[in-house]
Coordinates of C-alpha atoms and ligand atoms in Angstrom, one line a residue:
X246 CA 26.2 -10.3 16.8
X247 CA 27.6 -6.8 17.2
X248 CA 25.4 -3.8 17.3
X249 CA 25.8 -0.3 15.8
X250 CA 25.4 2.8 17.9
X251 CA 21.7 2.7 17.3
X252 CA 21.3 -0.9 18.2
X253 CA 21.2 -2.2 14.6
X254 CA 22.8 -5.6 14.2
X255 CA 25.8 -5.1 12.0
X256 CA 27.8 -8.3 11.7
X257 CA 26.3 -11.5 10.4
X258 CA 28.7 -13.3 12.7
X259 CA 26.3 -16.1 13.6
X260 CA 25.5 -16.7 10.0
X261 CA 29.2 -17.3 9.2
X262 CA 29.9 -19.6 12.2
X263 CA 26.8 -21.6 11.0
X264 CA 28.8 -22.8 8.0
X265 CA 31.8 -23.4 10.2
X266 CA 33.7 -20.4 9.1
X267 CA 33.9 -16.9 10.4
X268 CA 35.4 -14.1 8.3
X269 CA 37.3 -11.5 10.3
X270 CA 35.6 -8.4 9.0
X271 CA 32.0 -9.6 8.9
X272 CA 32.1 -9.9 5.2
X273 CA 30.6 -12.9 3.4
X274 CA 32.0 -14.1 0.1
X275 CA 32.2 -10.9 -1.9
X276 CA 29.4 -9.3 0.1
X277 CA 30.7 -6.8 2.6
X278 CA 28.9 -5.9 5.8
X279 CA 27.1 -2.6 5.3
X280 CA 26.7 0.0 7.9
X281 CA 24.2 2.9 7.6
X282 CA 25.3 5.8 5.3
X283 CA 25.7 8.0 8.3
X284 CA 27.9 5.4 10.1
X285 CA 30.0 5.0 7.0
X286 CA 30.7 8.7 6.3
X287 CA 31.8 11.2 8.9
X288 CA 30.0 14.6 8.9
X289 CA 33.3 16.4 8.6
X290 CA 34.1 14.9 5.1
X291 CA 32.5 15.9 1.8
X292 CA 32.4 14.3 -1.6
X293 CA 32.1 17.6 -3.5
X294 CA 34.7 20.2 -4.1
X295 CA 33.1 23.7 -3.6
X296 CA 34.8 27.0 -3.5
X297 CA 34.7 28.8 -0.1
X298 CA 31.8 31.2 -0.5
X299 CA 32.5 35.0 -0.5
X300 CA 31.9 36.0 3.1
X301 CA 29.1 38.6 2.6
X302 CA 27.3 39.7 5.7
X303 CA 24.6 37.2 6.3
X304 CA 21.1 38.3 7.0
X305 CA 20.3 35.1 8.9
X306 CA 21.0 36.7 12.2
X307 CA 20.7 34.2 15.1
X308 CA 19.1 31.7 12.7
X309 CA 22.6 31.0 11.3
X310 CA 23.7 27.4 12.0
X311 CA 26.1 27.0 14.9
X312 CA 26.6 23.3 14.8
X313 CA 27.5 21.0 11.9
X314 CA 24.5 19.9 9.8
X315 CA 25.4 16.2 10.3
X316 CA 25.1 14.9 6.8
X317 CA 27.1 11.9 5.9
X318 CA 30.2 12.8 3.9
X319 CA 31.4 10.2 1.4
X320 CA 33.5 10.2 -1.8
X321 CA 31.7 9.4 -5.0
X322 CA 32.9 5.7 -5.2
X323 CA 32.0 5.3 -1.5
X324 CA 28.5 6.5 -2.1
X325 CA 28.0 4.4 -5.2
X326 CA 29.3 1.3 -3.5
X327 CA 27.1 1.8 -0.5
X328 CA 24.0 1.7 -2.7
X329 CA 25.2 -1.1 -4.9
X330 CA 26.0 -3.2 -1.8
X331 CA 22.6 -2.5 -0.4
X332 CA 21.0 -3.5 -3.7
X333 CA 22.8 -6.8 -3.5
X334 CA 21.0 -7.5 -0.3
X335 CA 17.6 -6.8 -1.8
X336 CA 15.8 -9.7 -3.4
X337 CA 14.3 -8.9 -6.8
X338 CA 12.0 -10.4 -9.5
X339 CA 15.1 -10.4 -11.7
X340 CA 16.9 -12.8 -9.4
X341 CA 14.4 -15.6 -9.0
X342 CA 10.7 -16.7 -9.0
X343 CA 9.0 -14.5 -6.4
X344 CA 6.0 -16.5 -5.2
X345 CA 4.1 -13.8 -3.2
X346 CA 0.5 -14.8 -3.5
X347 CA -1.9 -11.9 -4.1
X348 CA 1.0 -9.5 -4.9
X349 CA 1.6 -10.9 -8.4
X350 CA 5.3 -10.3 -8.8
X351 CA 5.8 -11.0 -12.5
X352 CA 8.6 -10.2 -14.9
X353 CA 8.8 -6.6 -16.0
X354 CA 9.6 -6.8 -19.8
X355 CA 12.6 -4.6 -20.8
X356 CA 10.6 -3.4 -23.8
X357 CA 8.3 -1.6 -21.4
X358 CA 11.2 0.0 -19.7
X359 CA 12.6 1.2 -23.0
X360 CA 9.3 2.8 -24.0
X361 CA 8.9 4.5 -20.6
X362 CA 12.3 6.1 -21.0
X363 CA 11.4 7.8 -24.3
X364 CA 12.1 11.4 -23.5
X365 CA 8.7 12.6 -24.7
X366 CA 7.1 10.5 -21.9
X367 CA 9.8 10.5 -19.3
X368 CA 10.6 14.2 -19.3
X369 CA 7.0 15.5 -19.6
X370 CA 6.0 18.0 -16.9
X371 CA 2.5 17.6 -15.5
X372 CA 1.8 21.2 -16.2
X373 CA 3.1 21.2 -19.8
X374 CA 0.6 22.9 -22.1
X375 CA -1.9 20.3 -23.5
X376 CA -0.9 21.2 -27.0
X377 CA 2.7 20.0 -26.3
X378 CA 1.5 16.7 -24.6
X379 CA -0.7 15.3 -27.4
X380 CA 1.2 12.0 -27.7
X381 CA 1.0 11.4 -23.9
X382 CA -2.7 12.2 -23.8
X383 CA -3.3 9.9 -26.8
X384 CA -1.5 7.1 -24.9
X385 CA -3.6 7.6 -21.8
X386 CA -6.7 7.6 -24.0
X387 CA -5.7 4.4 -25.8
X388 CA -4.9 2.7 -22.5
X389 CA -8.2 3.8 -21.1
X390 CA -9.9 2.4 -24.2
X391 CA -8.3 -1.0 -23.7
X392 CA -9.0 -1.1 -20.0
X393 CA -12.7 -0.4 -20.7
X394 CA -12.7 -3.0 -23.5
X395 CA -11.1 -5.7 -21.5
X396 CA -13.5 -5.2 -18.5
X397 CA -16.6 -4.4 -20.5
X398 CA -17.1 -1.2 -18.6
X399 CA -18.1 2.2 -20.0
X400 CA -15.8 4.5 -17.9
X401 CA -12.4 4.5 -16.2
X402 CA -10.7 6.8 -13.8
X403 CA -7.0 6.8 -14.5
X404 CA -5.5 8.8 -11.7
X405 CA -5.5 6.5 -8.7
X406 CA -2.0 5.6 -7.7
X407 CA -2.4 2.0 -6.4
X408 CA -4.9 -0.7 -5.8
X409 CA -5.9 0.7 -2.4
X410 CA -6.1 4.2 -3.8
X411 CA -8.4 2.8 -6.5
X412 CA -10.6 1.2 -3.9
X413 CA -10.9 4.6 -2.3
X414 CA -11.8 6.1 -5.6
X415 CA -14.5 3.4 -6.3
X416 CA -16.1 3.8 -2.8
X417 CA -16.0 7.6 -3.1
X418 CA -17.9 7.2 -6.4
X419 CA -20.4 4.9 -4.8
X420 CA -20.9 7.3 -1.8
X421 CA -21.4 10.2 -4.2
X422 CA -23.9 8.2 -6.2
X423 CA -25.9 7.3 -3.1
X424 CA -25.9 10.8 -1.9
X425 CA -27.0 12.2 -5.3
X426 CA -29.9 9.7 -5.1
X427 CA -30.8 10.9 -1.6
X428 CA -29.6 7.6 0.0
X429 CA -27.0 9.0 2.4
X430 CA -28.4 6.7 5.0
X431 CA -26.7 3.7 3.4
X432 CA -23.7 3.4 5.8
X433 CA -22.7 -0.2 5.8
X434 CA -20.2 -2.1 3.5
X435 CA -20.1 -5.9 3.4
X436 CA -16.8 -7.6 3.0
X437 CA -16.0 -11.4 2.9
X438 CA -13.8 -12.8 5.6
X439 CA -11.1 -13.7 3.1
X440 CA -10.8 -10.1 1.8
X441 CA -7.5 -8.3 1.4
X442 CA -7.0 -6.0 4.4
X443 CA -7.2 -2.9 2.2
X444 CA -10.9 -3.6 1.5
X445 CA -12.2 -3.1 5.1
X446 CA -9.6 -0.4 5.6
X447 CA -10.8 1.6 2.6
X448 CA -14.5 1.3 3.6
X449 CA -13.6 2.5 7.2
X450 CA -11.6 5.3 5.7
X451 CA -14.6 6.5 3.7
X452 CA -16.6 6.5 6.9
X453 CA -18.6 3.3 6.4
X454 CA -19.0 0.6 9.0
X455 CA -17.7 -2.8 7.9
X456 CA -19.4 -6.1 8.3
X457 CA -18.0 -9.5 7.4
X458 CA -19.7 -11.9 5.0
X459 CA -19.1 -15.6 6.0
X460 CA -17.4 -18.0 3.8
X461 CA -18.5 -21.5 2.7
X462 CA -16.4 -24.6 3.4
X463 CA -15.2 -24.5 -0.2
X464 CA -13.8 -21.0 0.2
X465 CA -16.4 -18.9 -1.4
X466 CA -18.9 -16.2 -0.4
X467 CA -21.8 -17.6 1.6
X468 CA -24.8 -16.5 -0.4
X469 CA -27.3 -17.1 2.5
X470 CA -25.2 -15.0 4.8
X471 CA -24.8 -12.2 2.2
X472 CA -28.6 -12.2 1.6
X473 CA -29.3 -12.0 5.4
X474 CA -26.9 -9.0 5.8
X475 CA -28.0 -7.0 2.7
X476 CA -30.6 -4.3 3.6
X477 CA -31.6 -0.7 3.0
X478 CA -28.6 0.6 5.0
X479 CA -26.0 -1.2 2.9
X480 CA -24.0 1.0 0.5
X481 CA -21.9 -1.6 -1.2
X482 CA -20.3 -5.0 -1.1
X483 CA -16.6 -5.5 -1.8
X484 CA -15.8 -8.9 -3.3
X485 CA -12.5 -10.0 -4.8
X486 CA -12.7 -12.3 -7.9
X487 CA -10.8 -14.5 -8.2
X488 CA -10.8 -14.3 -4.4
X489 CA -7.7 -14.4 -2.2
X490 CA -8.1 -18.1 -1.7
X491 CA -7.2 -18.3 -5.4
X492 CA -10.8 -19.4 -6.2
X493 CA -13.3 -18.1 -8.7
X494 CA -16.5 -16.9 -7.1
X495 CA -18.8 -19.2 -9.2
X496 CA -22.0 -17.4 -7.9
X497 CA -20.7 -14.0 -9.0
X498 CA -23.8 -13.2 -11.1
X499 CA -26.1 -14.1 -8.3
X500 CA -24.0 -12.1 -5.9
X501 CA -24.4 -9.1 -8.2
X502 CA -28.1 -9.7 -8.6
X503 CA -28.8 -9.9 -4.9
X504 CA -26.7 -6.8 -4.2
X505 CA -28.5 -4.7 -6.9
X506 CA -31.9 -6.0 -5.7
X507 CA -31.1 -4.4 -2.3
X508 CA -30.1 -1.1 -3.9
X509 CA -26.3 -1.6 -3.1
X510 CA -23.4 -1.3 -5.5
X511 CA -21.0 -4.1 -6.3
X512 CA -17.3 -3.1 -5.8
X513 CA -15.0 -5.8 -7.2
X514 CA -11.4 -5.9 -6.0
X515 CA -9.8 -6.5 -9.4
X516 CA -6.2 -6.9 -8.1
X517 CA -6.3 -10.5 -9.5
X518 CA -7.5 -9.5 -12.9
X519 CA -4.4 -11.3 -14.4
X520 CA -6.2 -14.6 -13.7
X521 CA -9.2 -13.7 -16.0
X522 CA -8.0 -11.0 -18.4
X523 CA -9.2 -11.8 -21.9
X524 CA -11.4 -14.6 -20.6
X525 CA -14.2 -12.8 -18.8
X526 CA -15.4 -9.2 -18.6
X527 CA -16.3 -8.0 -15.1
X528 CA -18.9 -5.7 -16.6
X529 CA -20.8 -8.7 -17.9
X530 CA -20.8 -10.1 -14.3
X531 CA -22.7 -7.1 -12.9
X532 CA -19.7 -5.3 -11.3
X533 CA -20.2 -1.5 -10.7
X534 CA -16.6 -0.5 -9.9
X535 CA -13.3 -2.3 -10.0
X536 CA -9.7 -1.2 -9.7
X537 CA -7.0 -2.8 -11.8
X538 CA -3.5 -2.9 -10.4
X539 CA -1.4 -2.2 -13.5
X540 CA 1.6 -3.3 -11.4
X541 CA 0.0 -6.8 -11.1
X542 CA -1.9 -7.6 -14.3
X543 CA 0.0 -5.4 -16.8
X544 CA 3.5 -6.1 -15.5
X545 CA 4.6 -2.6 -14.4
X546 CA 7.2 -2.8 -11.6
X547 CA 6.1 -2.6 -8.0
X548 CA 7.5 -3.1 -4.6
X549 CA 9.1 -0.6 -2.2
X550 CA 5.8 1.3 -2.1
X551 CA 5.4 2.2 -5.7
X552 CA 5.0 4.0 -7.9
X553 CA 1.9 1.9 -8.8
X554 CA -1.2 2.7 -10.8
X555 CA -4.7 1.5 -10.0
X556 CA -7.2 2.8 -12.6
X557 CA -10.9 2.2 -11.7
X558 CA -13.4 1.0 -14.2
X559 CA -17.0 2.2 -13.6
X560 CA -20.4 1.0 -14.6
X561 CA -22.9 3.3 -16.3
X562 CA -24.6 4.0 -12.9
X563 CA -21.3 5.4 -11.5
X564 CA -19.6 6.9 -14.5
X565 CA -21.0 10.4 -13.9
X566 CA -19.3 10.4 -10.5
X567 CA -15.8 9.7 -11.8
X568 CA -13.1 12.1 -10.5
X569 CA -11.3 14.6 -12.7
X570 CA -9.3 14.7 -14.8
X571 CA -10.1 12.7 -17.9
X572 CA -8.9 12.8 -21.5
X573 CA -11.3 13.8 -24.2
X574 CA -10.6 13.5 -27.9
X575 CA -12.1 16.0 -30.2
X576 CA -11.5 17.8 -33.5
X577 CA -8.6 19.7 -32.1
X578 CA -6.9 16.6 -30.7
X579 CA -6.9 15.7 -27.1
X580 CA -7.8 17.9 -24.1
X581 CA -8.0 17.2 -20.4
X582 CA -11.4 17.8 -18.6
X583 CA -10.5 19.2 -15.2
X584 CA -13.9 20.4 -14.0
X585 CA -15.1 18.7 -10.8
X586 CA -18.3 17.1 -11.9
X587 CA -17.7 13.9 -10.0
X588 CA -16.7 13.7 -6.3
X589 CA -13.6 15.8 -6.9
X590 CA -10.2 14.4 -7.7
X591 CA -7.9 11.7 -6.4
X592 CA -4.6 13.5 -6.9
X593 CA -3.1 16.7 -8.2
X594 CA -2.4 15.4 -11.7
X595 CA -3.3 12.7 -14.1
X596 CA -1.7 9.6 -12.8
X597 CA 1.5 7.7 -13.2
X598 CA 2.6 8.3 -16.8
X599 CA 5.6 5.9 -16.6
X600 CA 3.2 3.1 -15.5
X601 CA 0.7 4.0 -18.2
X602 CA 3.4 3.7 -20.9
X603 CA 4.6 0.3 -19.5
X604 CA 1.1 -1.1 -19.2
X605 CA 0.3 0.0 -22.8
X606 CA 3.5 -1.5 -24.1
X607 CA 2.6 -4.8 -22.4
X608 CA -0.9 -4.8 -23.9
X609 CA 0.3 -3.9 -27.4
X610 CA 3.2 -6.5 -27.3
X611 CA 0.7 -9.2 -26.2
X612 CA -2.3 -8.4 -28.4
X613 CA -5.7 -9.9 -27.7
X614 CA -4.6 -13.5 -28.0
X615 CA -1.5 -12.8 -25.9
X616 CA -3.5 -11.2 -23.1
X617 CA -5.9 -14.2 -23.1
X618 CA -2.8 -16.5 -22.8
X619 CA -1.6 -14.4 -19.8
X620 CA -4.6 -15.5 -17.8
X621 CA -4.4 -19.1 -19.1
X622 CA -0.7 -19.5 -18.3
X623 CA -1.1 -17.8 -14.9
X624 CA -3.8 -20.4 -14.0
X625 CA -1.9 -23.3 -15.5
X626 CA 1.3 -22.4 -13.7
X627 CA -0.5 -22.1 -10.3
X628 CA -2.2 -25.5 -10.9
X629 CA 1.1 -27.1 -11.8
X630 CA 2.5 -25.9 -8.5
X631 CA -0.6 -27.0 -6.7
X632 CA -0.4 -30.5 -8.2
X633 CA 3.3 -31.0 -7.5
X634 CA 3.4 -29.6 -4.0
X635 CA 0.2 -31.5 -3.0
X636 CA 2.4 -34.6 -2.8
X637 CA 4.0 -33.2 0.4
X638 CA 1.9 -30.2 1.5
X639 CA -1.8 -29.9 2.2
X640 CA -3.8 -27.7 -0.2
X641 CA -6.4 -25.7 1.6
X642 CA -9.1 -26.5 -1.0
X643 CA -8.1 -29.8 -2.5
X644 CA -11.2 -30.2 -4.7
X645 CA -10.9 -28.8 -8.2
X646 CA -8.4 -26.5 -9.8
X647 CA -7.3 -23.1 -8.4
X648 CA -7.0 -19.9 -10.4
X649 CA -3.8 -17.9 -10.4
X650 CA -2.5 -18.9 -6.9
X651 CA -2.3 -22.1 -4.9
X652 CA -3.2 -22.0 -1.3
X653 CA -1.8 -24.4 1.3
X654 CA -2.5 -24.7 5.0
X655 CA -0.1 -25.9 7.7
X656 CA -1.9 -29.3 8.3
X657 CA 1.0 -31.1 6.8
X658 CA 3.5 -29.6 9.3
X659 CA 1.6 -31.0 12.3
X660 CA 3.9 -32.8 14.7
X661 CA 7.1 -31.6 13.0
X662 CA 7.7 -28.7 15.3
X663 CA 8.0 -26.5 12.3
X664 CA 5.7 -23.6 11.7
X665 CA 4.7 -21.8 8.5
X666 CA 7.1 -18.9 9.5
X667 CA 10.0 -21.4 10.0
X668 CA 9.3 -23.0 6.7
X669 CA 9.2 -19.7 4.9
X670 CA 12.4 -18.6 6.5
X671 CA 14.1 -21.8 5.4
X672 CA 13.1 -21.0 1.8
X673 CA 15.5 -18.0 2.0
X674 CA 18.4 -20.4 2.5
X675 CA 17.4 -22.2 -0.7
X676 CA 17.4 -18.9 -2.7
X677 CA 13.7 -18.3 -2.8
X678 CA 11.7 -15.4 -1.4
X679 CA 9.0 -16.7 0.9
X680 CA 5.5 -17.0 -0.3
X681 CA 2.7 -14.9 1.3
X682 CA 2.3 -16.3 4.8
X683 CA -0.7 -16.4 7.2
X684 CA -3.0 -14.8 4.6
X685 CA -5.8 -15.2 3.9
X686 CA -6.7 -15.4 7.5
X687 CA -9.5 -18.0 6.9
X688 CA -6.9 -20.7 6.4
X689 CA -4.7 -22.0 9.3
X690 CA -1.0 -21.2 8.8
X691 CA -1.7 -20.1 5.2
X692 CA 0.9 -20.3 2.5
X693 CA -0.2 -18.6 -0.6
X694 CA 1.9 -19.2 -3.7
X695 CA 1.5 -17.2 -7.0
X696 CA 4.0 -18.0 -9.7
X697 CA 2.5 -15.8 -12.4
X698 CA 2.5 -16.6 -16.1
X699 CA 6.0 -15.4 -16.8
X700 CA 7.7 -18.5 -15.2
X701 CA 8.8 -21.4 -17.4
X702 CA 8.3 -25.0 -16.4
X703 CA 12.0 -25.3 -15.6
X704 CA 11.8 -22.4 -13.1
X705 CA 8.6 -23.8 -11.6
X706 CA 10.4 -27.2 -11.2
X707 CA 13.4 -25.6 -9.5
X708 CA 11.0 -23.9 -7.1
X709 CA 8.9 -27.1 -6.5
X710 CA 12.1 -29.2 -6.0
X711 CA 13.4 -26.9 -3.3
X712 CA 10.0 -26.8 -1.5
X713 CA 9.6 -30.6 -1.7
X714 CA 13.1 -31.1 -0.4
X715 CA 12.4 -28.8 2.5
X716 CA 9.1 -30.4 3.3
X717 CA 10.7 -33.8 3.4
X718 CA 13.4 -32.5 5.7
X719 CA 10.7 -31.1 8.0
X720 CA 8.9 -34.4 8.1
X721 CA 12.1 -36.3 8.7
X722 CA 12.6 -34.4 12.0
X723 CA 15.2 -31.9 10.9
X724 CA 13.5 -29.1 12.9
X725 CA 16.8 -27.3 13.6
X726 CA 17.2 -26.4 10.0
X727 CA 13.9 -24.5 10.3
X728 CA 13.8 -23.1 13.8
X729 CA 16.8 -20.8 13.3
X730 CA 16.5 -20.2 9.6
X731 CA 17.6 -18.3 7.6
X732 CA 21.2 -19.5 8.2
X733 CA 22.7 -18.1 5.0
X734 CA 21.1 -14.7 4.7
X735 CA 23.1 -11.5 5.7
X736 CA 21.1 -11.4 8.9
X737 CA 19.5 -14.2 10.8
X738 CA 16.0 -14.5 12.3
X739 CA 14.9 -11.0 13.2
X740 CA 12.3 -9.9 15.7
X741 CA 9.6 -9.0 13.2
X742 CA 7.0 -8.2 15.9
X743 CA 9.3 -5.7 17.5
X744 CA 10.2 -4.2 14.1
X745 CA 6.5 -3.8 13.2
X746 CA 5.3 -2.5 16.6
X747 CA 8.3 -0.3 17.5
X748 CA 10.0 0.5 14.2
X749 CA 13.2 2.5 14.7
X750 CA 13.1 4.9 11.8
X751 CA 15.4 7.7 12.8
X752 CA 19.2 7.8 13.1
X753 CA 20.6 9.8 15.9
X754 CA 24.2 11.1 15.5
X755 CA 26.9 10.6 18.0
X756 CA 27.4 13.9 19.9
X757 CA 29.6 16.0 17.6
X758 CA 32.5 17.4 19.5
X759 CA 34.6 19.2 16.9
X760 CA 33.8 22.9 16.5
X761 CA 32.1 23.8 13.2
X762 CA 33.9 25.8 10.5
X763 CA 33.3 29.5 11.1
X764 CA 30.1 30.7 9.4
X765 CA 29.8 33.9 7.4
X766 CA 27.7 35.7 10.1
X767 CA 30.4 35.5 12.7
Ligands
LIG854 C1 -2.5 -6.0 -4.0 C2 -3.9 -6.1 -3.6 C3 -4.6 -4.9 -3.2 C4 -3.9 -3.6 -3.0 O1 -3.2 -3.1 -4.1 P1 -2.0 -2.0 -3.8 O2 -1.6 -1.6 -5.2 O3 -0.9 -2.8 -3.1 O4 -2.5 -0.9 -3.0 C5 -5.9 -5.0 -2.9 N1 -6.5 -6.2 -3.0 C6 -5.9 -7.3 -3.4 C7 -6.7 -8.6 -3.5 C8 -4.6 -7.3 -3.7 O5 -4.0 -8.4 -4.1

């Protein structure tokens, strides 16, 4: 494998030789090898045609640039091709079933995209006068109404930008409520062992100490352990339901009762709301605060860090502490309440308008019966996968059905010499993005698969057929296929530990030797 000047592997040489053929340029089929933009375009070229500026005396003095700026210079087609070639290397929900458990990668309907691109929504400036943004405010108000209706909660904060940001919002409401009641001494937050990493991280970020709640053998919160750890210094519990083992917390009402009996609040991580939407209202279960990832349940796009949206529904006890702003409808239409009566605000403006439009379009196109079917199909699809794959793989909780995701452990790989990581990498060769691996941590070598409701039986079968064939190859002793996988991807097995621990995020130019063009000051 050859390296670029910054040590980045450039040529998928090994991948080519693997299939017995090596292209001369490093290309692969119609996919060309792709260097960095900076490696591709020399600094001395430019893709734009600008007139030489009039050489007025510059007032930059010795701040004037004396060396080239070092920007990549490419022609328009070179630039376009660079990004299109990169996009071909990026896997996407529009290419295949994307089985990432807990992340809920579902189809993003094109209708939503069309609505979000309506100029009145897409071109709206956050500081536009309220009188010119009535339609947008009406949409936020309607979306808020349906989020409250679906969850059975009286209030919702719309501005959080993601699930984790929503968790922060919810815990800040809880902290403000305790402080207002003179209970600032409540400093502990209880979190089950199977929780998503953002839960303990959020609690720590708010300044709480975090304590784990044990889990029962059937993958649920251990009530006895919860009760033993609740006390006058506990501010809140954070429980995901359905939890990250893909299981419904059957004792949820008792969990809420115990929590409230000890004066603590119940934060529910609602990232997995797609499994229960239209079937159960978290407000009826005793939840005080819950974020809803619009990018999971309501099909808005995610990945690449956003933009997401994580509105937080709040119980009556917490509603008064909600952050600004919120939409109020009155005789004169809609207005925005900006005063800081709650704990302050989560962000400069109102939230992710484009995501609100998409989520609202998704709700309206499904209707009440359709949203209920979302949850039913999400659960049905996950159970279909669980049932089919259980023939070859070991489900972590074999008894009873799962919710929206099917969790397997690595028990079935014992003695094959193949690990969860190897198996996941081999999936890439079969055209499937790996499932969530090694999470939740409570299951050895976890493989967490979430198909979502938007997959047809035919797509589910393609996926299951591929995994069953791989599982049989692993058991038949074909460890080589796995150990060095992926074989057919643009790059082979990468050192992910090194990439995570010592990411190389900057590009350093080769020393530039040619003198720069004379600048005006000279
Ligand atoms: C996705 C997820 C989160 C975090 O949501 P982001 O929008 O990625 O910040 C939190 N908890 C659970 C259970 C999740 O699945």
